[in-house]
C-alpha atoms as one frame of an Amber mdcrd trajectory, in Angstrom:
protein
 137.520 108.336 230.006 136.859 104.804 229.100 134.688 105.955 226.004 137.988
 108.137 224.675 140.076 105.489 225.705 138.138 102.670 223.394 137.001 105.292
 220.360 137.452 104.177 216.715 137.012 100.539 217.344 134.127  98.260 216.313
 131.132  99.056 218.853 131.213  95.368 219.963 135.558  95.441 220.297 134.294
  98.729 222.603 132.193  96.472 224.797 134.750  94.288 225.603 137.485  97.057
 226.360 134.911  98.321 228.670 134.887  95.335 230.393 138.495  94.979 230.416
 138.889  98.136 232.206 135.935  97.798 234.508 137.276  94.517 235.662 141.073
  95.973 236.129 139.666  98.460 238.089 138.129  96.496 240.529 141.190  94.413
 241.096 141.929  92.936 245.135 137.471  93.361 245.106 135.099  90.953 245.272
 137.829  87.939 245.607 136.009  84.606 246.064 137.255  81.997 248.250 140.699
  80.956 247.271 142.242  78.129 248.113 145.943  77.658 249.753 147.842  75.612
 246.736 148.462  72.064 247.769 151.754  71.758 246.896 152.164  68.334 247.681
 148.949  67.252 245.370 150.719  69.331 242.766 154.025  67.659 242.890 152.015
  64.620 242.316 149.866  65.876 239.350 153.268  67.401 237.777 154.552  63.842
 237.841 151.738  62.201 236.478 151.766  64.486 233.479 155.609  64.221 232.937
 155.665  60.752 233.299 151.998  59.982 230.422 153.274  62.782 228.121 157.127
  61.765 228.579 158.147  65.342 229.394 162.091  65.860 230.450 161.414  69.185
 231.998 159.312  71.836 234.210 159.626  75.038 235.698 156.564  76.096 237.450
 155.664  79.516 238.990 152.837  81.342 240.795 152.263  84.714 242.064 149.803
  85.607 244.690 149.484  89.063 246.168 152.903  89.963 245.299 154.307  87.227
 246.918 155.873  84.208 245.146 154.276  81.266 246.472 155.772  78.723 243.982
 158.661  78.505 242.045 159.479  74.947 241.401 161.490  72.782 238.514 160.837
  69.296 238.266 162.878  66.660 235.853 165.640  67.580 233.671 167.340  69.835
 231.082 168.390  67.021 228.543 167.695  62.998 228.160 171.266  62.495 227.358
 173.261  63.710 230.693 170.613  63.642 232.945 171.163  67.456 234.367 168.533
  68.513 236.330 166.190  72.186 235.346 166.251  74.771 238.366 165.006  77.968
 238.442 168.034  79.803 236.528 167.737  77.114 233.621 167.120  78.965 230.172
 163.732  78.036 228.239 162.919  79.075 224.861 159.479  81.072 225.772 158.594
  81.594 221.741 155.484  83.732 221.867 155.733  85.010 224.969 158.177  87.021
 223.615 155.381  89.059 221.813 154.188  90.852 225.328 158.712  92.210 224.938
 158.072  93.612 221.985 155.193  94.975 222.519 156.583  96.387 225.674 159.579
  97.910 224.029 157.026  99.588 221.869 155.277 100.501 224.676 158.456 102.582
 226.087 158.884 104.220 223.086 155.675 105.796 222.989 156.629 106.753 226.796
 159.589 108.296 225.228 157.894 109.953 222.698 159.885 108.491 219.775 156.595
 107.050 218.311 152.770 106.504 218.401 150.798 103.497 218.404 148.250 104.808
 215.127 151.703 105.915 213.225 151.787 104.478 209.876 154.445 101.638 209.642
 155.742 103.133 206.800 156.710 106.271 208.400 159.386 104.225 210.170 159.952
 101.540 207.321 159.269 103.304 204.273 159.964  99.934 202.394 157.335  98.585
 203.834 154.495  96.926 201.939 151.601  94.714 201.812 150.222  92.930 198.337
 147.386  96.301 198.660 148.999  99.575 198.558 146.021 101.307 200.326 146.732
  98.841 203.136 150.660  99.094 203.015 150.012 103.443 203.528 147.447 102.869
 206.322 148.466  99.783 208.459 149.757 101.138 211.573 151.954  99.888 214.545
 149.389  98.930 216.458 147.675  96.697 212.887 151.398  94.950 213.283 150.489
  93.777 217.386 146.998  92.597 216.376 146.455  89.389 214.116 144.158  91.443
 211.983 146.061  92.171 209.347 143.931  89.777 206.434 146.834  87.971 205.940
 146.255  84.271 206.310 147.060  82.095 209.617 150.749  81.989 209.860 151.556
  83.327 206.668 155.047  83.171 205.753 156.135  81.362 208.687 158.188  78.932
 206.516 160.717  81.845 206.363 161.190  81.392 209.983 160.465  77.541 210.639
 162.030  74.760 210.662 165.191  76.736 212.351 167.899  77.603 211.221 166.652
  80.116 208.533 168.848  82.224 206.035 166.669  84.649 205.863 167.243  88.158
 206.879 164.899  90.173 208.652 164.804  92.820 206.083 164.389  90.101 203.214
 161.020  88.915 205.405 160.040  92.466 205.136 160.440  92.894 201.604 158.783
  89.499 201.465 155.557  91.001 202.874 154.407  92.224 199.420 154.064  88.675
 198.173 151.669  87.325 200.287 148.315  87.106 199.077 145.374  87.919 201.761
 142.688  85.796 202.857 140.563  87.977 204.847 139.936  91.584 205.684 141.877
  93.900 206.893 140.985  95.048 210.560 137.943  92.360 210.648 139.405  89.028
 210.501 141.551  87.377 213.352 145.037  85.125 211.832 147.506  84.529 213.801
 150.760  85.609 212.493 154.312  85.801 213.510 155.910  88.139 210.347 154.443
  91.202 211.576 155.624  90.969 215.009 159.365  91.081 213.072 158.332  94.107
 211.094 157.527  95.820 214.797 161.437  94.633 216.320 162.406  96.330 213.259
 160.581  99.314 214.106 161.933  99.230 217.871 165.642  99.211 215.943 164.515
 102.461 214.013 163.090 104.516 216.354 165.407 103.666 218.865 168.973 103.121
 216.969 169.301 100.332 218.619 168.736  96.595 216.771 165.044  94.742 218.890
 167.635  92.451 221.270 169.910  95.184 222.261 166.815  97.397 223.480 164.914
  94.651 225.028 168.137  93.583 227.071 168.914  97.602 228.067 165.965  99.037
 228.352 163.476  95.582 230.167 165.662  93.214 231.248 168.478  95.425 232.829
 166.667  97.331 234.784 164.341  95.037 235.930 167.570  92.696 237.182 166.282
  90.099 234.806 169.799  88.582 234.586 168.762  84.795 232.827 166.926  86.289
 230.225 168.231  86.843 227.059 166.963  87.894 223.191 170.170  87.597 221.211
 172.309  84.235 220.979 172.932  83.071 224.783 176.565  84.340 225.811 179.062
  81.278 226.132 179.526  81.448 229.692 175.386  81.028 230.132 175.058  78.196
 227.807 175.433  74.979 230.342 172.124  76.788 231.704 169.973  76.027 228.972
 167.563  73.350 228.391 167.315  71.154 225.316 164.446  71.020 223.111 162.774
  67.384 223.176 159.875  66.080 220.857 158.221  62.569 220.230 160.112  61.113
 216.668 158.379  57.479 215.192 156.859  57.059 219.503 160.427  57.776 220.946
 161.481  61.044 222.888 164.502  62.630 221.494 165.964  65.693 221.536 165.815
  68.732 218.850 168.716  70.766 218.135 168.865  72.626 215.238 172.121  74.057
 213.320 171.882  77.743 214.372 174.713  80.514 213.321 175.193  82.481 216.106
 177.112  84.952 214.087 173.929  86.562 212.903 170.757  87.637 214.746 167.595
  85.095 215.395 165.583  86.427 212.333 162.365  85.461 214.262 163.759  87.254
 217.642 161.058  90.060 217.744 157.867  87.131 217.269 159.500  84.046 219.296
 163.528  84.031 220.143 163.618  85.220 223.894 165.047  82.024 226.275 164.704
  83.199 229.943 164.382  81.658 233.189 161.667  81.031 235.405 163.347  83.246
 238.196 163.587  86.124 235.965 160.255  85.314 233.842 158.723  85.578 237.474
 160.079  89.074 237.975 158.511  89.861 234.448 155.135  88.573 236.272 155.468
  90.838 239.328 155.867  93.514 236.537 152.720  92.912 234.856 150.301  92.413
 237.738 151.752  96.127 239.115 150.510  97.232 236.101 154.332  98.434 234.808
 155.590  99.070 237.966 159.137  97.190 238.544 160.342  96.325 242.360 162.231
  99.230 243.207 159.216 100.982 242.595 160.413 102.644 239.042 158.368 102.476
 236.149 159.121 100.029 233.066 156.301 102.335 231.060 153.371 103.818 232.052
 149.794 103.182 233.038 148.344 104.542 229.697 150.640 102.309 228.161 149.896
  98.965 230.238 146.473  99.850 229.613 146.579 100.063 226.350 148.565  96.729
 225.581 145.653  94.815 227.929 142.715  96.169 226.074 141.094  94.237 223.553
 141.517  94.975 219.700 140.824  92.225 217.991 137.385  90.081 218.568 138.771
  86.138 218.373 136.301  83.106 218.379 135.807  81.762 221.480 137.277  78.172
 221.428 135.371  75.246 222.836 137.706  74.371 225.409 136.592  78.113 227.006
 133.300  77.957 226.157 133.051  74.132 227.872 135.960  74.251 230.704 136.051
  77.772 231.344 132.646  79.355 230.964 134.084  81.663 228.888 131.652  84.764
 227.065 134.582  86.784 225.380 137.823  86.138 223.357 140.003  89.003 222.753
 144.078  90.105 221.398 145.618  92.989 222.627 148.788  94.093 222.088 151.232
  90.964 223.036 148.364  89.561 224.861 145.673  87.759 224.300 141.988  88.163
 226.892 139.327  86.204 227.895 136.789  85.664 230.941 137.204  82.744 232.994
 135.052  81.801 235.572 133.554  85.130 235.967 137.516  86.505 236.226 139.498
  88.531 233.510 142.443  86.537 232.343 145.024  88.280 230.087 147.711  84.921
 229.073 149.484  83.678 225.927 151.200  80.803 224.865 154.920  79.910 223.273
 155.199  77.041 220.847 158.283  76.186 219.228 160.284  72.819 218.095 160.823
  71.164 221.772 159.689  73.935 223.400 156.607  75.059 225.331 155.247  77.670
 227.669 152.528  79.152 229.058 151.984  83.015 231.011 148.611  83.630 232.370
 147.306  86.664 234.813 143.899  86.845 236.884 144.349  90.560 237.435 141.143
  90.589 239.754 142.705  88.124 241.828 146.598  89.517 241.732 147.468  85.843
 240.389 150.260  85.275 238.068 151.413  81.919 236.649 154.112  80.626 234.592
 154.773  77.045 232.488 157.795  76.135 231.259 158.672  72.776 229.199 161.222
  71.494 227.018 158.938  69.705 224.945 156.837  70.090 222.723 153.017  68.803
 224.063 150.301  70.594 224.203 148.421  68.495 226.052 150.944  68.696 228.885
 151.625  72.582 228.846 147.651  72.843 229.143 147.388  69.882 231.660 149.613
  72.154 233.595 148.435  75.336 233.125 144.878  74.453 234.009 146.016  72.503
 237.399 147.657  75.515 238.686 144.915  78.002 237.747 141.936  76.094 238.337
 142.070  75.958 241.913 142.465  79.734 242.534 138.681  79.860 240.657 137.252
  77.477 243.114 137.992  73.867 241.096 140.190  71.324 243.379 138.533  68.287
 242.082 138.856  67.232 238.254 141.757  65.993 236.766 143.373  67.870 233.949
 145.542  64.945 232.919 142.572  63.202 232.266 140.552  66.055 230.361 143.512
  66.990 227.595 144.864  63.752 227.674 142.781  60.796 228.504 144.257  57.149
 229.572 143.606  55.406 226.253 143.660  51.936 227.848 140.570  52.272 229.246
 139.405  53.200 226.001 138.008  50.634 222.778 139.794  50.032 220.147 138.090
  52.399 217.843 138.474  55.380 220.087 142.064  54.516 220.728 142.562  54.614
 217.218 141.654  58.125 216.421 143.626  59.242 219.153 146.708  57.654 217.687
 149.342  60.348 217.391 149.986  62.346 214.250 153.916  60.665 214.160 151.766
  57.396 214.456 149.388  58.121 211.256 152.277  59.559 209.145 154.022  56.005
 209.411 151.470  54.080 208.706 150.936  56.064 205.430 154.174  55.806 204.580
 154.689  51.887 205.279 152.235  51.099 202.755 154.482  53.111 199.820 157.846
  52.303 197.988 160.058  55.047 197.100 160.299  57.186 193.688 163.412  55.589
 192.072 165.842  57.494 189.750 164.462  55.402 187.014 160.883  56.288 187.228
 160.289  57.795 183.718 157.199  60.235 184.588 159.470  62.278 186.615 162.612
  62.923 184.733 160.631  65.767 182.696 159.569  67.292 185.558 163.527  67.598
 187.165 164.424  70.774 187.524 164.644  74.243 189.264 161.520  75.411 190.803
 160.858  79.053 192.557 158.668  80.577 194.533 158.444  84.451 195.367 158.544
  84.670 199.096 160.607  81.343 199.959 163.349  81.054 197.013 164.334  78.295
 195.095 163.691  74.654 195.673 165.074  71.930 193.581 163.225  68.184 192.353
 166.464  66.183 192.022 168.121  63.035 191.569 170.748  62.841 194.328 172.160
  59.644 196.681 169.380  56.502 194.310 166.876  58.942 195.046 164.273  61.339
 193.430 163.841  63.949 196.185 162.642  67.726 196.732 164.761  70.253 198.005
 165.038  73.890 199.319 167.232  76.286 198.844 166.678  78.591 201.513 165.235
  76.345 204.538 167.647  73.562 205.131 165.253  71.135 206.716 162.948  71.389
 204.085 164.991  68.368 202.113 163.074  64.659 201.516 162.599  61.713 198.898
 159.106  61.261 197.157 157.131  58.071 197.618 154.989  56.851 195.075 151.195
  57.653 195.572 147.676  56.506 193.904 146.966  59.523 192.187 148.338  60.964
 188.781 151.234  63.358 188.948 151.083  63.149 193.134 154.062  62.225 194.892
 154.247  61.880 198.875 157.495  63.800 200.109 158.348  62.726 203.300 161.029
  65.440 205.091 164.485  63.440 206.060 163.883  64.836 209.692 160.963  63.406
 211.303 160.697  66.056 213.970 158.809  68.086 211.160 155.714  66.219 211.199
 154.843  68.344 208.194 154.806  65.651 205.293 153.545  66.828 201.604 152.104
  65.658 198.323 153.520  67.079 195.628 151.395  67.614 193.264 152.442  67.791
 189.437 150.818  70.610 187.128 150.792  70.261 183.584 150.152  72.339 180.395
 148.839  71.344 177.157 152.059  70.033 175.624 152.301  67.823 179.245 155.141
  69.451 180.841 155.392  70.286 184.282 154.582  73.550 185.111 154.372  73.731
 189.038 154.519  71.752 191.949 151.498  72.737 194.893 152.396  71.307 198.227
 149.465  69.861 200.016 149.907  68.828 203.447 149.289  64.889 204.216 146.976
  65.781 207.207 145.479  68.785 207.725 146.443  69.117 211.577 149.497  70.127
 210.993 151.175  73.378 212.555 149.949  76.184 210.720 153.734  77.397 210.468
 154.406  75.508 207.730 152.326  77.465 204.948 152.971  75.186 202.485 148.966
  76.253 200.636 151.125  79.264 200.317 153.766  78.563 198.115 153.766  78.939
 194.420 156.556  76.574 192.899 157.024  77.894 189.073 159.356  75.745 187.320
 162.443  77.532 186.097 163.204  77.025 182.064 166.466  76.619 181.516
């Protein structure tokens, strides 16, 4: 059964799913001692990490044996009025809104509208890929699992910095102009593009667009009334919580400029907001392996087992290898799977602007957990994760604050230094540079229109006693150029410092010494790998 199951992947992918389902069958078995949660400890730990990492806002949940045995909110929704989060307030959960789609996917296969080894293109017949033999063969299942050799995050400036104007069928049609990296079915890169091609499937085999199915068909009839994967409905809106972020060592908030009149074009990879109450009952869902409450099924066992066996082999990183004792690192459909401490753990992560969350599952143990922040630290959303999780696996004692984000004063000056923050480094680059004037002669010749074929137009322009760059097409994407050290290389330094995404701009000239195109080269190379700058291909226009 297993062997049938798992046939037609790589023998070592076949391994792992073997595991997988050995280890969800033996579920409630084997169970080593588990500690009562100190609740009390935990409010302290909570407060330690809110108060180092300067984070407004928490929701925290955990499911044991069915039972909820914490669902708490610490802090508040926004800096400015001071109004508290509770367990109805409405988090962006990004990523975690992969395991919906995959879901709804999931229920149409229950429904027999489609299968997961269909070709994409029998349901999007515009669909393509820069290889044809890839476009004809990449199924719906290729879409779920990072493996399509497409690069990490490729294309994600289409979608980030929010607001976009693109459509989801222009990201589609966009598809064909990305240029792979690896190979297909054999490389792991994360991406978020395909995971809109998939809503789009959902709204063609279904007739409905990805948010109205999700909110029918999941969040209806689970009773999952705070969740939502359209625009939030006016009369919910004092419920949600405001994205926050560190700017130049100061906490602000981050609200981008979003038309409501059209859909999230990023809703099937990252636009759900829900609240911990409801994200709980999603939880309950997934530990009774699709089996809602009122003891109806959301889809079926085949499918549940399907979207929490591994399909793609991912390196294991060395926070698992030195934290966790982890052997394996998997992606399944929505999900991604490793071992930890001896126990399965199916989880994934949400990361967007001022938002962050966490949703992990020890199967074996009936253990669910969910983070929710509204800001944007990883070193808190892991800090948190790990001190709710840890002491279910036997580990009361160490001090996650301290492992992801050490007390620097204790620390020399050297060490202190390379811990600096990102915002930190980017202003001291910047302090030591004057600003491109109108006036500087190199650059008038190279003023102009310049497109690329995936993310539009953007424009190298004199406006307001300044030289600065410009897109058409993703608003935020607008900031002067500094001078730099090195011929033809400008630093561009984006007008909103939430980015933390700063370029060079590097000039490319032909024999006769115009400008041909600009290559965007990010200042530091720990950057989120959203913004694909290596990507882009700016071709100046000739008028």
């Amino acid at each position: 059964m297993i062997l049938l199951r798992c046939s037609g992947i790589k023998f070592v992918t076949l391994l792992v799913c073997m595991w997988t389902l050995q280890a969800e069958a033996q579920v409630k078995q084997n169970k080593p001692h588990e500690p009562v949660l100190n609740t009390s400890k935990l409010g302290e730990q909570v407060a330690q990490i809110m108060d180092r990492l300067q984070i407004p806002g928490v929701a925290l949940g955990v499911i044991k044996d069915n039972q909820i045995v914490l669902k708490q909110s610490y802090g508040v929704k926004d800096i400015r009025n001071k109004e508290p989060v509770t367990a109805k307030s409405l988090f962006k959960i990004a990523s975690n809104t992969k395991a919906f789609t995959a879901a709804a996917l999931a229920i149409l296969v229950d429904d027999g509208k489609l299968n997961w080894d269909d070709p994409v293109v029998k349901h999007l017949p515009n669909f393509q890929l820069h290889d044809p033999w890839i476009s004809a063969h990449f199924t719906i299942t290729d879409l779920l699992t990072h493996r399509s050799g497409l690069g990490l995050g490729a294309g994600d400036l289409m979608l980030w910095p929010e607001p976009s104007s693109f459509s989801r069928e222009e990201v589609v049609h966009n598809l064909r102009f990305l240029k792979p990296t690896g190979q297909f079915r054999a490389d792991y890169a994360y991406d978020n593009l395909l995971y809109i091609v998939a809503g789009e499937i959902v709204a063609s085999a279904s007739g409905q667009s990805w948010e109205q199915f999700v909110e029918q068909r999941i969040f209806a009839p689970l009773g999952m009334h705070h969740c939502f994967a359209g625009h939030i409905p006016k009369a919910q809106q004092t419920l949600a919580a405001t994205p926050h972020g560190m700017v130049n060592g100061k906490l602000v908030t981050i609200v981008r400029d979003v038309d409501t009149s059209k859909p999230n074009v990023s809703g099937a990879a990252g636009g759900i907001q829900c609240s911990l109450e409801d994200m709980l009952i999603w939880a309950k869902v997934q530990l009774n392996q699709g089996v809602a409450a009122d003891g109806e099924r959301l889809f079926s066992m085949a499918q549940h087992q399907e979207m929490w066996t591994a399909q793609t082999i991912m390196p294991v990183s060395s926070t698992d290898q030195h934290y966790n004792n982890s052997h394996f690192s998997a992606y399944g459909l929505g999900w991604r799977l490793n071992d930890v401490d001896g126990q399965l753990r199916v989880h994934h992560s949400g990361s967007l602007a001022g938002m962050y969350s966490y949703v992990t599952f020890f199967p074996e143990l009936d253990l669910g957990i969910v983070v929710l922040t509204n800001q944007q630290s990883s070193a808190a959303r892991s800090a948190l994760i790990y001190s709710l999780m840890k002491p279910y696996l036997g580990d009361t004692k160490t001090d996650w604050l301290e492992v992801f984000a050490p007390n620097t004063s204790s620390l020399d000056n050297k060490t202190a230094k390379a811990q600096s923050s990102h915002v930190e480094r980017l202003n001291d680059q910047f302090s030591k540079t004057k600003p491109v004037l109108i006036s500087d002669s190199e650059l008038q010749t190279a003023l102009g229109n310049y497109r690329d074929n995936w993310l539009g137009d953007f424009y190298l322009e004199q406006r307001d006693g300044r030289i600065q760059l410009r897109s058409n097409r993703v608003v935020k994407l607008i900031g002067g150029l500094f001078a730099d050290n090195k011929t033809d290389r400008y630093l561009v330094r984006w007008d909103d410092r939430s980015l933390e995404a700063d370029v060079y701009a590097q000039l490319h000239r032909d024999e006769k010494e115009e400008v041909t195109h600009i290559e965007l080269i990010p200042v530091f190379s720990n950057i989120d790998f959203s913004y694909d700058f290596q990507d882009l291909n700016l071709r100046k226009i000739k008028e």
